[in-house]
XYZ file of C-alpha atoms in Angstrom:
235
model
C -32.406 -5.783 0.627
C -33.276 -4.300 4.040
C -34.848 -6.399 6.804
C -37.712 -4.017 7.641
C -38.963 -4.029 4.042
C -40.497 -7.512 4.360
C -42.728 -6.358 7.217
C -43.805 -3.310 5.219
C -44.856 -5.377 2.204
C -46.661 -7.918 4.379
C -49.030 -5.159 5.549
C -50.273 -4.991 1.952
C -50.384 -8.782 1.473
C -47.385 -8.733 -0.851
C -45.225 -11.826 -0.424
C -41.538 -10.904 -0.622
C -38.306 -12.629 0.258
C -35.557 -10.843 2.185
C -32.218 -11.749 0.595
C -29.795 -9.460 2.445
C -27.850 -6.426 1.275
C -25.497 -6.614 -1.753
C -23.079 -4.192 -0.051
C -21.875 -7.114 2.041
C -20.788 -8.870 -1.160
C -19.050 -5.740 -2.461
C -17.162 -5.175 0.783
C -16.204 -8.836 1.071
C -14.759 -8.701 -2.461
C -12.921 -5.504 -1.578
C -11.320 -7.065 1.510
C -10.310 -10.171 -0.427
C -8.419 -8.079 -2.967
C -7.133 -5.364 -0.635
C -3.443 -5.804 0.133
C -2.136 -2.271 0.637
C -0.850 -1.383 4.108
C -1.780 1.786 5.969
C 1.745 3.161 5.528
C 1.558 2.567 1.781
C -1.854 4.214 1.609
C -0.562 7.266 3.461
C 2.557 7.465 1.328
C 0.684 7.129 -1.971
C -1.732 9.894 -0.985
C 0.777 12.170 0.722
C -0.904 11.896 4.143
C 0.653 12.627 7.516
C 1.053 10.151 10.375
C -1.864 11.710 12.282
C -4.982 9.552 12.876
C -7.338 9.762 9.908
C -10.897 11.097 9.934
C -12.983 10.646 6.787
C -15.373 13.271 5.444
C -17.946 11.695 3.115
C -20.100 14.595 1.890
C -22.073 12.767 -0.788
C -21.896 11.987 -4.483
C -24.088 14.842 -5.742
C -23.076 18.476 -6.029
C -26.033 19.818 -4.058
C -25.337 17.398 -1.197
C -21.720 18.469 -1.159
C -22.523 22.176 -1.056
C -25.031 21.678 1.764
C -22.929 19.456 4.022
C -19.222 19.958 3.365
C -18.879 23.600 4.543
C -20.360 22.657 7.935
C -18.073 19.635 8.238
C -15.072 21.773 7.373
C -16.033 24.389 9.925
C -15.656 21.805 12.688
C -12.247 20.397 11.789
C -10.257 23.401 12.981
C -10.847 22.167 16.539
C -8.897 18.942 15.865
C -5.312 19.832 14.868
C -4.020 16.408 15.939
C -6.003 14.603 13.222
C -5.626 14.304 9.456
C -8.958 14.975 7.741
C -9.525 13.507 4.293
C -12.444 14.075 1.935
C -13.712 11.024 0.090
C -13.971 12.705 -3.312
C -16.072 11.504 -6.223
C -15.109 11.927 -9.861
C -18.788 12.622 -10.591
C -18.300 16.055 -9.000
C -16.069 18.630 -10.670
C -12.751 19.281 -8.988
C -13.469 23.021 -8.948
C -16.466 22.428 -6.685
C -14.249 20.796 -4.082
C -11.580 23.474 -4.476
C -14.102 26.245 -3.862
C -15.311 24.538 -0.671
C -11.897 23.756 0.846
C -10.256 27.116 0.168
C -8.489 28.141 3.382
C -8.531 24.650 4.915
C -5.675 22.194 5.294
C -7.366 19.041 4.068
C -6.704 16.308 1.512
C -9.041 14.918 -1.133
C -8.759 11.321 -2.306
C -10.937 10.438 -5.265
C -12.895 7.184 -5.617
C -11.117 5.412 -2.772
C -13.822 5.554 -0.113
C -13.350 1.938 0.998
C -9.604 2.377 1.235
C -10.077 5.511 3.319
C -12.617 3.865 5.629
C -10.219 0.960 6.146
C -7.816 3.243 7.998
C -10.095 5.924 9.492
C -10.744 6.362 13.192
C -14.052 8.205 12.651
C -16.180 9.670 9.870
C -18.600 12.493 9.123
C -21.063 11.066 6.617
C -23.886 12.486 4.528
C -27.022 10.389 4.884
C -27.320 7.618 2.300
C -25.625 4.327 1.463
C -22.345 5.686 2.845
C -23.752 5.512 6.382
C -24.101 1.746 5.983
C -20.672 1.475 4.355
C -19.063 3.203 7.352
C -20.878 0.800 9.671
C -19.721 -2.258 7.737
C -16.148 -0.953 7.994
C -16.700 -0.505 11.752
C -15.938 3.243 11.629
C -17.803 5.332 14.250
C -19.720 8.045 12.431
C -21.888 11.123 12.726
C -24.610 11.402 10.089
C -24.980 14.882 8.589
C -27.830 15.972 6.347
C -29.438 19.218 5.259
C -31.913 19.475 2.392
C -33.652 22.495 0.917
C -36.226 23.846 3.361
C -39.210 23.144 1.117
C -38.004 19.637 0.253
C -37.466 18.841 3.914
C -40.935 20.062 4.929
C -42.568 17.969 2.200
C -40.612 14.827 3.057
C -41.172 15.251 6.792
C -44.944 15.416 6.328
C -45.251 12.758 3.637
C -42.752 10.162 4.845
C -43.301 9.129 8.453
C -39.916 7.785 9.507
C -38.100 8.326 12.779
C -34.576 8.195 11.350
C -32.811 9.167 8.136
C -29.694 6.960 8.175
C -29.850 3.361 6.967
C -28.016 2.159 10.075
C -30.664 3.517 12.442
C -33.531 2.494 10.152
C -32.331 -1.112 10.148
C -32.164 -1.245 13.946
C -35.295 0.827 14.590
C -33.347 2.798 17.178
C -30.478 5.249 17.384
C -27.110 3.593 16.841
C -25.365 6.662 15.410
C -26.238 10.301 16.003
C -27.944 12.193 13.211
C -27.569 15.946 12.735
C -30.469 16.926 10.495
C -31.460 20.336 9.086
C -31.164 23.011 11.817
C -29.226 20.613 14.055
C -26.443 20.481 11.469
C -24.239 23.253 12.834
C -20.483 23.577 13.167
C -20.716 23.443 16.942
C -22.893 20.313 16.973
C -20.587 18.553 14.511
C -17.613 19.489 16.665
C -19.258 18.108 19.826
C -20.298 14.839 18.205
C -16.913 14.314 16.587
C -15.191 14.999 19.899
C -17.219 12.181 21.446
C -16.297 9.785 18.651
C -12.607 10.541 18.974
C -12.188 10.750 22.736
C -14.980 8.817 24.459
C -14.285 5.082 24.533
C -17.786 4.159 25.714
C -19.344 6.038 22.775
C -17.146 4.174 20.305
C -17.833 0.855 22.037
C -21.614 1.371 21.958
C -21.617 2.359 18.292
C -19.571 -0.674 17.308
C -21.834 -2.954 19.329
C -24.741 -1.507 17.339
C -22.818 -2.131 14.127
C -22.461 -5.805 15.093
C -26.238 -6.023 15.416
C -26.690 -4.350 12.035
C -24.360 -6.901 10.411
C -26.273 -9.775 12.016
C -29.593 -8.402 10.761
C -28.251 -8.055 7.236
C -27.521 -11.782 7.198
C -24.036 -11.967 5.728
C -22.738 -12.001 2.133
C -24.531 -13.799 -0.695
C -27.475 -11.439 -1.284
C -26.995 -11.307 -5.045
C -26.876 -15.094 -5.336
C -29.912 -15.514 -3.096
C -31.827 -12.966 -5.201
C -30.902 -14.827 -8.393
C -31.881 -18.174 -6.907
C -35.177 -16.727 -5.714
C -35.983 -15.426 -9.210
C -35.150 -18.779 -10.800
C -37.328 -20.627 -8.283
C -40.213 -18.235 -8.919
C -39.955 -18.616 -12.687
C -39.702 -22.408 -12.487
C -42.830 -22.793 -10.337
């Protein structure tokens, strides 16, 4: 489902077919059925009229606890923006409440696509969400911190230059990644400031997103995968 995978398999003489990424189908279906206006979205979720910035700290508790406090530490520098956490029902509400104590921030559960539809920027934990933000054309900063031992093992065993799917697809930096010791409140603040105030930064990121979309090949991945399996079984 990712374009660089075909080249990897070919090194080991494994014949594979690249079909595209199923996220494109999911997002296309979402857009086709999405009729709510931004004003309605704000009203339903009790949001202010300030520009929205999405915080997407992951779908697992450990990810949340590692990334969200740093993200929250940076938002105090942006009083003119409404920050919203993309909450997941898979994580207990108390976990979020413990993290956001003392912060003026909203949580909206299981509406990540709706939130991205109206967000000006996003802070995103590495994973599928980095690609989702790109497909919604939202400039993002990728944030990730793992346990020290886990990070050392992965760094030595897996030889990759980037951690976000967006950058991996392009083989170059499209969005900035703040990894391990680089994930600090001050670094998040600086990167977010660029996203919100520097037009050239936003323009360059979105141009990179256009290239990502072209490489993914458009919707229809699931159908192409099914057709490929049928053809293989019939031959």
